[in-house]
Amino acid sequence: METVEKKVNRTFICKLASSKRKDDLVWNTIDAWQEMADWFSDQAMSFQPSQWSNSRSNLVTKTLKRGFPDDNGIMAAHALQAGFKVMEAYDSWNSNGGPSDSHPSGQFGDASYMRFRGDHYELTANESGYGVKLKLRPYNHEWFRIDGGEHQNEYLARILDEDDPMAYGSAELHRQADGSLFLHISTKEKVPIVTPELDEIEHVVGVDLGERTIYAAGAISPLDGGWSEVSKEQPAIEPGREFRHHRDRLTDKRSQLQAAGDLQGVKACEDEHARYTDQVTHQASRAVIEYAEQFTPCVIVLEDLTDYRETARDPVHEWPFHQLKENIRYKANERGIPVAGIDPAGTSTTCHQCGTIDKAFRDRNDFECENCGLEYHADANAAFNIAKLWVLRSQHDDVSGINDCSMWI
Ligand SMILES: [Zn+2]
């Protein structure tokens, strides 16, 4: 087994409790920041290639001075972040081949967030919980209580623990359509990742995450000393019925409150949902780890949906895939269990026993193979396929091999 250190960048999202006065200040600052970014994004179109590679601070400061000689009420440090953010949007647009539907100049102005450099906000803790001081104006720190669940508090405790190597960087302050505020804090840490050889692993635990079933986990191990034939362990399954029911009830309640104009009630609904989601994802990730721990040395394989990014746009309706994956990864790494990701395409429509692929075999929770006669829980079937697929890919060096760290997450 080899252990490598991997730099892990993560963003976690905290809800902020605010007041009318603080809201006004924040909203004005965000609007001014966006106005600046919007104007700057139009200027950036005519920058020469050499300007992009030279000192960006000078370029941003000089350019903004032309458009906003009176500084627009924005602190110079925030203005700089606005320019950097725009230039980063151009960088990624260019590296994606400049698609016509996402020109950077259209991304600013109407958006509702601003970015803070790491030293322009400060996380705080006291007996009543966590908070954050945001430097919105010069010589002025506004304090906001963080309305966090177990998941957020775990991160915050780690950030504030001086012995913990996790560090925090910049943050984005987002205002939602209903006026509520969320802080997206980016963190950095070096995580030891164990990268075992296939012959050092005794079990591969496939995990299928979903809406119908929160998780289904299934472990396989090699038969006769090789992975060409495997035996399978009893799977673990957590139905999502209760979570869905809870979410649907809150969605209804929220739309009623929204129709009645009760914004506070809407907020309370979202808070309740966030706390409940936190609890569900924690319990589920703990259960997955407990299942895997029976089979060490093992590897946990998750569906890799790397393009998926959790947003705070609709906190009630979003399924917490990302949060669940993060929790599993974090808890597994703590216990020295490696976690890998694979593209899950086809894993829900393939029979794990005989390999026949047919969409018709799956009907909600049931999987019934017409070729070999297997009748199985559909998500547990997918979990075994995820495990098998990973073994298969690991045996082919031309595909992402087992020692290719990019697949270790
Ligand atoms: Zn079959």
Short mmCIF file of C-alpha atoms and ligand atoms in Angstrom, two decimals:
data_model
loop_
_atom_site.label_atom_id
_atom_site.label_comp_id
_atom_site.label_asym_id
_atom_site.label_seq_id
_atom_site.Cartn_x
_atom_site.Cartn_y
_atom_site.Cartn_z
CA MET A 1 0.00 0.00 0.00
CA GLU A 2 1.20 3.41 -0.85
CA THR A 3 0.13 6.63 0.76
CA VAL A 4 0.28 9.85 -1.18
CA GLU A 5 -0.72 13.30 -0.13
CA LYS A 6 -3.34 14.92 -2.20
CA LYS A 7 -4.37 18.55 -2.07
CA VAL A 8 -8.09 18.70 -1.61
CA ASN A 9 -10.01 21.91 -2.28
CA ARG A 10 -13.55 21.97 -1.02
CA THR A 11 -16.31 24.50 -0.79
CA PHE A 12 -18.88 24.27 1.90
CA ILE A 13 -21.96 26.39 2.27
CA CYS A 14 -23.21 28.09 5.42
CA LYS A 15 -26.44 29.93 5.90
CA LEU A 16 -26.13 33.32 7.60
CA ALA A 17 -28.67 34.81 9.97
CA SER A 18 -29.14 38.47 9.15
CA SER A 19 -31.23 41.54 9.94
CA LYS A 20 -32.88 44.25 7.89
CA ARG A 21 -30.01 46.65 8.50
CA LYS A 22 -27.34 44.10 7.62
CA ASP A 23 -29.31 42.93 4.58
CA ASP A 24 -29.43 46.47 3.21
CA LEU A 25 -25.70 46.86 3.63
CA VAL A 26 -24.93 43.48 2.07
CA TRP A 27 -27.30 43.91 -0.85
CA ASN A 28 -25.95 47.36 -1.69
CA THR A 29 -22.40 46.07 -1.54
CA ILE A 30 -23.18 43.04 -3.71
CA ASP A 31 -24.99 45.19 -6.28
CA ALA A 32 -22.10 47.65 -6.46
CA TRP A 33 -19.61 44.79 -6.74
CA GLN A 34 -21.59 43.19 -9.56
CA GLU A 35 -21.89 46.53 -11.37
CA MET A 36 -18.12 46.81 -11.23
CA ALA A 37 -17.57 43.24 -12.43
CA ASP A 38 -20.08 43.78 -15.23
CA TRP A 39 -18.35 46.91 -16.47
CA PHE A 40 -14.92 45.31 -16.15
CA SER A 41 -16.04 42.23 -18.10
CA ASP A 42 -16.87 44.48 -21.08
CA GLN A 43 -13.44 46.13 -20.90
CA ALA A 44 -11.68 42.77 -20.64
CA MET A 45 -12.88 41.85 -24.14
CA SER A 46 -10.42 44.28 -25.65
CA PHE A 47 -7.39 43.36 -23.51
CA GLN A 48 -4.32 42.35 -25.52
CA PRO A 49 -2.83 38.88 -24.98
CA SER A 50 0.22 40.38 -23.27
CA GLN A 51 -2.00 42.14 -20.74
CA TRP A 52 -3.45 38.82 -19.61
CA SER A 53 -0.09 37.44 -18.62
CA ASN A 54 1.31 40.52 -16.91
CA SER A 55 0.48 41.70 -13.43
CA ARG A 56 -3.24 41.39 -13.07
CA SER A 57 -3.48 43.56 -9.97
CA ASN A 58 -2.12 46.58 -11.85
CA LEU A 59 -4.32 45.97 -14.85
CA VAL A 60 -7.49 45.60 -12.75
CA THR A 61 -6.76 48.62 -10.59
CA LYS A 62 -5.88 50.87 -13.53
CA THR A 63 -8.87 49.76 -15.60
CA LEU A 64 -11.38 50.16 -12.79
CA LYS A 65 -10.01 53.61 -11.98
CA ARG A 66 -11.17 54.69 -15.44
CA GLY A 67 -14.71 53.41 -15.01
CA PHE A 68 -15.12 54.19 -11.32
CA PRO A 69 -12.97 57.20 -10.47
CA ASP A 70 -14.94 57.60 -7.23
CA ASP A 71 -14.54 53.92 -6.36
CA ASN A 72 -18.29 53.13 -6.35
CA GLY A 73 -18.28 52.74 -2.58
CA ILE A 74 -16.43 49.45 -2.89
CA MET A 75 -13.25 48.77 -0.93
CA ALA A 76 -10.21 48.58 -3.19
CA ALA A 77 -9.59 44.99 -2.09
CA HIS A 78 -13.11 43.95 -3.11
CA ALA A 79 -12.78 45.77 -6.43
CA LEU A 80 -9.64 43.78 -7.10
CA GLN A 81 -11.52 40.55 -6.42
CA ALA A 82 -14.22 41.62 -8.89
CA GLY A 83 -11.58 42.07 -11.59
CA PHE A 84 -9.88 38.77 -10.75
CA LYS A 85 -13.17 36.93 -10.82
CA VAL A 86 -13.92 38.32 -14.29
CA MET A 87 -10.48 37.37 -15.58
CA GLU A 88 -10.90 33.86 -14.18
CA ALA A 89 -14.23 33.62 -16.00
CA TYR A 90 -12.39 34.54 -19.22
CA ASP A 91 -9.64 32.00 -18.47
CA SER A 92 -12.09 29.17 -18.10
CA TRP A 93 -14.16 30.35 -21.07
CA ASN A 94 -11.02 30.32 -23.23
CA SER A 95 -9.92 26.93 -21.99
CA ASN A 96 -13.37 25.58 -22.91
CA GLY A 97 -12.93 26.82 -26.46
CA GLY A 98 -15.02 29.97 -26.03
CA PRO A 99 -18.57 28.56 -26.26
CA SER A 100 -21.03 31.15 -27.56
CA ASP A 101 -23.65 30.52 -24.88
CA SER A 102 -21.53 31.47 -21.90
CA HIS A 103 -19.60 34.60 -22.75
CA PRO A 104 -18.07 35.98 -19.54
CA SER A 105 -19.45 39.46 -20.19
CA GLY A 106 -22.95 38.05 -19.72
CA GLN A 107 -22.17 36.45 -16.37
CA PHE A 108 -22.00 39.60 -14.26
CA GLY A 109 -24.34 42.40 -13.30
CA ASP A 110 -27.50 40.39 -12.72
CA ALA A 111 -25.74 37.80 -10.59
CA SER A 112 -26.07 38.05 -6.85
CA TYR A 113 -22.80 37.36 -5.10
CA MET A 114 -19.44 38.86 -4.29
CA ARG A 115 -16.09 37.40 -3.39
CA PHE A 116 -14.05 38.02 -0.25
CA ARG A 117 -10.34 37.42 0.02
CA GLY A 118 -9.45 35.12 2.90
CA ASP A 119 -8.30 37.97 5.13
CA HIS A 120 -11.47 40.01 4.65
CA TYR A 121 -13.63 37.74 6.65
CA GLU A 122 -13.08 36.07 9.97
CA LEU A 123 -14.76 33.01 11.42
CA THR A 124 -15.65 33.21 15.10
CA ALA A 125 -16.88 30.80 17.76
CA ASN A 126 -18.48 31.31 21.14
CA GLU A 127 -20.74 29.28 23.42
CA SER A 128 -23.82 30.00 21.32
CA GLY A 129 -22.25 28.80 18.09
CA TYR A 130 -20.32 29.98 15.06
CA GLY A 131 -20.35 33.29 13.28
CA VAL A 132 -18.49 35.27 10.68
CA LYS A 133 -17.26 38.83 10.57
CA LEU A 134 -17.41 40.21 7.05
CA LYS A 135 -15.45 43.25 6.08
CA LEU A 136 -18.02 44.97 3.91
CA ARG A 137 -16.81 48.56 4.28
CA PRO A 138 -13.46 50.02 5.32
CA TYR A 139 -12.97 49.93 9.11
CA ASN A 140 -16.23 48.08 9.52
CA HIS A 141 -16.79 44.42 10.31
CA GLU A 142 -20.35 43.14 10.32
CA TRP A 143 -20.95 40.02 12.35
CA PHE A 144 -23.40 37.32 11.20
CA ARG A 145 -24.44 34.25 13.10
CA ILE A 146 -23.92 31.07 11.08
CA ASP A 147 -27.03 28.97 10.96
CA GLY A 148 -25.25 25.69 10.45
CA GLY A 149 -26.05 22.04 10.87
CA GLU A 150 -23.82 19.25 12.10
CA HIS A 151 -22.02 19.07 8.76
CA GLN A 152 -21.15 22.79 8.66
CA ASN A 153 -20.17 22.82 12.32
CA GLU A 154 -17.75 19.98 11.76
CA TYR A 155 -15.94 22.00 9.08
CA LEU A 156 -16.02 25.18 11.11
CA ALA A 157 -14.56 23.42 14.15
CA ARG A 158 -11.76 22.07 11.99
CA ILE A 159 -11.00 25.45 10.43
CA LEU A 160 -10.81 27.12 13.81
CA ASP A 161 -8.67 24.36 15.32
CA GLU A 162 -5.11 25.62 15.03
CA ASP A 163 -3.72 22.09 15.07
CA ASP A 164 -5.88 21.04 12.15
CA PRO A 165 -4.09 21.51 8.81
CA MET A 166 -7.29 22.55 7.04
CA ALA A 167 -7.05 26.17 5.93
CA TYR A 168 -9.64 28.46 4.50
CA GLY A 169 -9.23 30.70 1.50
CA SER A 170 -11.56 33.05 -0.28
CA ALA A 171 -15.32 33.00 0.18
CA GLU A 172 -18.33 34.03 -1.86
CA LEU A 173 -21.32 35.69 -0.30
CA HIS A 174 -24.49 34.71 -2.17
CA ARG A 175 -27.89 36.31 -1.90
CA GLN A 176 -30.80 34.08 -2.87
CA ALA A 177 -33.96 35.20 -4.60
CA ASP A 178 -35.83 35.20 -1.28
CA GLY A 179 -33.15 37.43 0.23
CA SER A 180 -31.40 34.85 2.39
CA LEU A 181 -27.61 34.88 2.56
CA PHE A 182 -25.22 32.00 2.10
CA LEU A 183 -21.47 32.04 2.49
CA HIS A 184 -19.52 29.63 0.27
CA ILE A 185 -16.21 29.07 2.01
CA SER A 186 -13.37 27.41 0.14
CA THR A 187 -11.00 25.25 2.13
CA LYS A 188 -7.71 23.58 1.37
CA GLU A 189 -6.09 20.62 3.00
CA LYS A 190 -3.64 17.86 2.29
CA VAL A 191 -5.31 14.51 2.71
CA PRO A 192 -3.38 11.26 2.86
CA ILE A 193 -4.79 8.99 0.20
CA VAL A 194 -4.05 5.30 0.42
CA THR A 195 -3.60 3.77 -3.01
CA PRO A 196 -3.52 0.01 -2.67
CA GLU A 197 -2.71 -2.50 -5.37
CA LEU A 198 -5.63 -4.65 -6.46
CA ASP A 199 -4.04 -7.75 -4.92
CA GLU A 200 -3.83 -6.03 -1.54
CA ILE A 201 -7.58 -5.47 -1.43
CA GLU A 202 -9.83 -8.17 -0.07
CA HIS A 203 -13.14 -6.51 -0.87
CA VAL A 204 -14.48 -3.85 -3.19
CA VAL A 205 -17.53 -2.04 -1.83
CA GLY A 206 -19.73 -0.50 -4.54
CA VAL A 207 -22.11 2.23 -3.40
CA ASP A 208 -25.09 3.43 -5.39
CA LEU A 209 -26.56 6.75 -4.24
CA GLY A 210 -29.99 7.78 -5.29
CA GLU A 211 -33.31 9.35 -4.65
CA ARG A 212 -35.43 6.21 -4.44
CA THR A 213 -32.85 4.58 -2.20
CA ILE A 214 -30.50 6.83 -0.25
CA TYR A 215 -27.70 4.31 -0.52
CA ALA A 216 -27.21 0.70 -1.49
CA ALA A 217 -23.83 -0.82 -0.71
CA GLY A 218 -22.57 -4.19 -1.87
CA ALA A 219 -19.17 -5.81 -1.28
CA ILE A 220 -17.47 -8.31 -3.56
CA SER A 221 -14.32 -10.36 -3.02
CA PRO A 222 -12.19 -12.49 -5.36
CA LEU A 223 -12.93 -16.18 -5.71
CA ASP A 224 -10.10 -18.68 -6.22
CA GLY A 225 -7.51 -15.96 -5.69
CA GLY A 226 -8.54 -13.92 -8.73
CA TRP A 227 -11.07 -11.28 -9.61
CA SER A 228 -12.42 -13.01 -12.70
CA GLU A 229 -14.95 -14.73 -10.43
CA VAL A 230 -16.23 -12.93 -7.36
CA SER A 231 -18.39 -13.75 -4.40
CA LYS A 232 -20.74 -11.16 -3.00
CA GLU A 233 -21.68 -10.17 0.54
CA GLN A 234 -25.14 -9.33 1.81
CA PRO A 235 -25.85 -5.73 0.64
CA ALA A 236 -26.93 -2.84 2.89
CA ILE A 237 -29.83 -0.69 1.72
CA GLU A 238 -31.39 2.48 3.09
CA PRO A 239 -34.73 3.40 1.51
CA GLY A 240 -35.28 7.08 0.68
CA ARG A 241 -39.04 7.04 1.25
CA GLU A 242 -39.00 8.92 4.52
CA PHE A 243 -36.61 11.57 3.22
CA ARG A 244 -38.67 12.10 0.06
CA HIS A 245 -41.84 12.32 2.08
CA HIS A 246 -40.28 14.91 4.39
CA ARG A 247 -39.00 16.93 1.45
CA ASP A 248 -42.31 16.85 -0.43
CA ARG A 249 -44.19 17.92 2.67
CA LEU A 250 -41.80 20.87 3.11
CA THR A 251 -42.01 21.79 -0.58
CA ASP A 252 -45.79 22.03 -0.30
CA LYS A 253 -45.59 23.97 2.92
CA ARG A 254 -43.02 26.32 1.43
CA SER A 255 -45.11 27.11 -1.65
CA GLN A 256 -48.14 27.81 0.54
CA LEU A 257 -46.10 30.17 2.69
CA GLN A 258 -44.60 31.78 -0.40
CA ALA A 259 -48.07 32.37 -1.84
CA ALA A 260 -49.12 33.93 1.45
CA GLY A 261 -46.03 36.18 1.38
CA ASP A 262 -44.64 34.73 4.62
CA LEU A 263 -40.92 35.01 3.86
CA GLN A 264 -39.91 34.15 7.39
CA GLY A 265 -41.93 30.98 7.23
CA VAL A 266 -40.24 30.13 3.91
CA LYS A 267 -36.86 30.60 5.54
CA ALA A 268 -37.83 28.47 8.50
CA CYS A 269 -38.88 25.70 6.09
CA GLU A 270 -35.53 25.83 4.33
CA ASP A 271 -33.65 25.79 7.61
CA GLU A 272 -35.61 22.80 8.79
CA HIS A 273 -34.87 21.00 5.55
CA ALA A 274 -31.16 21.84 5.71
CA ARG A 275 -30.93 20.45 9.23
CA TYR A 276 -32.84 17.33 8.30
CA THR A 277 -30.69 16.78 5.20
CA ASP A 278 -27.59 17.17 7.31
CA GLN A 279 -28.80 14.55 9.73
CA VAL A 280 -29.80 12.12 6.98
CA THR A 281 -26.50 12.43 5.10
CA HIS A 282 -24.52 11.98 8.31
CA GLN A 283 -26.41 8.86 9.30
CA ALA A 284 -26.18 7.45 5.79
CA SER A 285 -22.45 8.09 5.45
CA ARG A 286 -21.81 6.57 8.88
CA ALA A 287 -23.76 3.47 7.90
CA VAL A 288 -21.84 3.10 4.62
CA ILE A 289 -18.52 3.34 6.48
CA GLU A 290 -19.66 0.82 9.10
CA TYR A 291 -20.64 -1.56 6.32
CA ALA A 292 -17.26 -1.12 4.60
CA GLU A 293 -15.30 -1.51 7.84
CA GLN A 294 -16.42 -5.14 8.09
CA PHE A 295 -14.48 -5.83 4.90
CA THR A 296 -11.13 -4.07 5.30
CA PRO A 297 -8.73 -3.99 3.57
CA CYS A 298 -11.22 -2.69 1.08
CA VAL A 299 -11.90 0.18 -1.25
CA ILE A 300 -15.16 2.11 -1.46
CA VAL A 301 -16.30 2.93 -4.99
CA LEU A 302 -18.76 5.76 -5.58
CA GLU A 303 -20.38 7.08 -8.70
CA ASP A 304 -18.16 9.86 -9.91
CA LEU A 305 -20.27 12.77 -10.94
CA THR A 306 -17.42 15.25 -10.92
CA ASP A 307 -19.22 17.82 -13.02
CA TYR A 308 -21.99 18.00 -10.52
CA ARG A 309 -21.76 21.13 -8.40
CA GLU A 310 -24.01 21.75 -5.50
CA THR A 311 -25.61 25.15 -5.58
CA ALA A 312 -27.70 26.90 -3.01
CA ARG A 313 -30.30 27.84 -5.59
CA ASP A 314 -33.02 25.53 -4.39
CA PRO A 315 -31.97 24.08 -1.07
CA VAL A 316 -35.25 22.28 -0.47
CA HIS A 317 -35.47 20.52 -3.77
CA GLU A 318 -31.93 19.44 -4.27
CA TRP A 319 -30.98 15.86 -3.59
CA PRO A 320 -27.91 15.86 -1.33
CA PHE A 321 -25.63 13.68 -3.52
CA HIS A 322 -22.71 15.97 -3.14
CA GLN A 323 -23.04 16.31 0.62
CA LEU A 324 -23.40 12.56 0.99
CA LYS A 325 -20.36 11.84 -1.17
CA GLU A 326 -18.29 14.38 0.72
CA ASN A 327 -19.27 12.86 4.04
CA ILE A 328 -18.44 9.35 2.91
CA ARG A 329 -15.12 10.42 1.50
CA TYR A 330 -14.18 12.38 4.57
CA LYS A 331 -15.17 9.67 7.07
CA ALA A 332 -13.52 6.94 4.98
CA ASN A 333 -10.25 8.84 4.66
CA GLU A 334 -10.22 9.34 8.41
CA ARG A 335 -10.31 5.57 8.83
CA GLY A 336 -7.73 4.93 6.14
CA ILE A 337 -10.20 3.43 3.69
CA PRO A 338 -9.49 4.56 0.12
CA VAL A 339 -12.38 5.90 -1.93
CA ALA A 340 -12.48 5.72 -5.71
CA GLY A 341 -14.93 7.08 -8.26
CA ILE A 342 -16.14 5.67 -11.55
CA ASP A 343 -18.49 6.77 -14.28
CA PRO A 344 -21.65 4.84 -13.36
CA ALA A 345 -23.07 4.63 -16.89
CA GLY A 346 -24.91 1.37 -17.44
CA THR A 347 -24.64 0.14 -13.84
CA SER A 348 -28.37 0.38 -13.19
CA THR A 349 -29.48 -1.53 -16.28
CA THR A 350 -26.95 -4.39 -16.23
CA CYS A 351 -27.54 -7.71 -14.47
CA HIS A 352 -24.67 -8.10 -11.99
CA GLN A 353 -24.92 -11.88 -12.16
CA CYS A 354 -24.76 -12.56 -15.91
CA GLY A 355 -23.89 -9.16 -17.40
CA THR A 356 -26.91 -8.84 -19.69
CA ILE A 357 -27.90 -5.21 -20.30
CA ASP A 358 -31.56 -4.29 -20.72
CA LYS A 359 -33.43 -1.20 -19.55
CA ALA A 360 -36.62 -3.26 -19.33
CA PHE A 361 -35.14 -5.38 -16.51
CA ARG A 362 -35.51 -2.51 -14.11
CA ASP A 363 -38.81 -1.45 -12.63
CA ARG A 364 -38.44 1.00 -9.74
CA ASN A 365 -36.92 -0.98 -6.85
CA ASP A 366 -37.00 -4.28 -8.66
CA PHE A 367 -34.50 -5.75 -11.04
CA GLU A 368 -35.46 -8.88 -12.89
CA CYS A 369 -33.10 -10.44 -15.41
CA GLU A 370 -34.84 -12.36 -18.16
CA ASN A 371 -31.60 -14.00 -19.18
CA CYS A 372 -30.48 -15.68 -15.93
CA GLY A 373 -33.60 -15.21 -13.81
CA LEU A 374 -31.97 -13.06 -11.12
CA GLU A 375 -34.46 -11.11 -9.01
CA TYR A 376 -32.82 -8.42 -6.95
CA HIS A 377 -33.15 -5.00 -5.34
CA ALA A 378 -32.43 -2.65 -8.27
CA ASP A 379 -30.05 -0.35 -6.39
CA ALA A 380 -28.17 -3.21 -4.73
CA ASN A 381 -27.76 -4.66 -8.21
CA ALA A 382 -26.29 -1.31 -9.31
CA ALA A 383 -23.97 -1.27 -6.28
CA PHE A 384 -22.48 -4.66 -7.22
CA ASN A 385 -22.06 -3.46 -10.80
CA ILE A 386 -20.20 -0.38 -9.59
CA ALA A 387 -17.82 -2.60 -7.62
CA LYS A 388 -17.33 -4.99 -10.55
CA LEU A 389 -16.86 -2.22 -13.08
CA TRP A 390 -14.16 -0.69 -10.94
CA VAL A 391 -12.30 -4.01 -10.69
CA LEU A 392 -12.57 -4.43 -14.44
CA ARG A 393 -11.21 -0.95 -15.13
CA SER A 394 -8.44 -1.40 -12.59
CA GLN A 395 -7.18 -4.43 -14.49
CA HIS A 396 -6.73 -2.43 -17.67
CA ASP A 397 -3.79 -0.11 -17.48
CA ASP A 398 -4.91 1.77 -20.57
CA VAL A 399 -8.07 2.88 -18.81
CA SER A 400 -7.65 4.77 -15.53
CA GLY A 401 -5.57 2.16 -13.74
CA ILE A 402 -5.63 1.43 -10.07
CA ASN A 403 -2.48 3.41 -9.47
CA ASP A 404 -3.74 6.41 -11.32
CA CYS A 405 -4.33 8.82 -8.47
CA SER A 406 -6.86 10.82 -10.43
CA MET A 407 -9.43 8.16 -9.74
CA TRP A 408 -8.86 8.25 -6.01
CA ILE A 409 -11.18 10.76 -4.52
ZN ZN B 1 -28.78 -12.01 -15.40
#
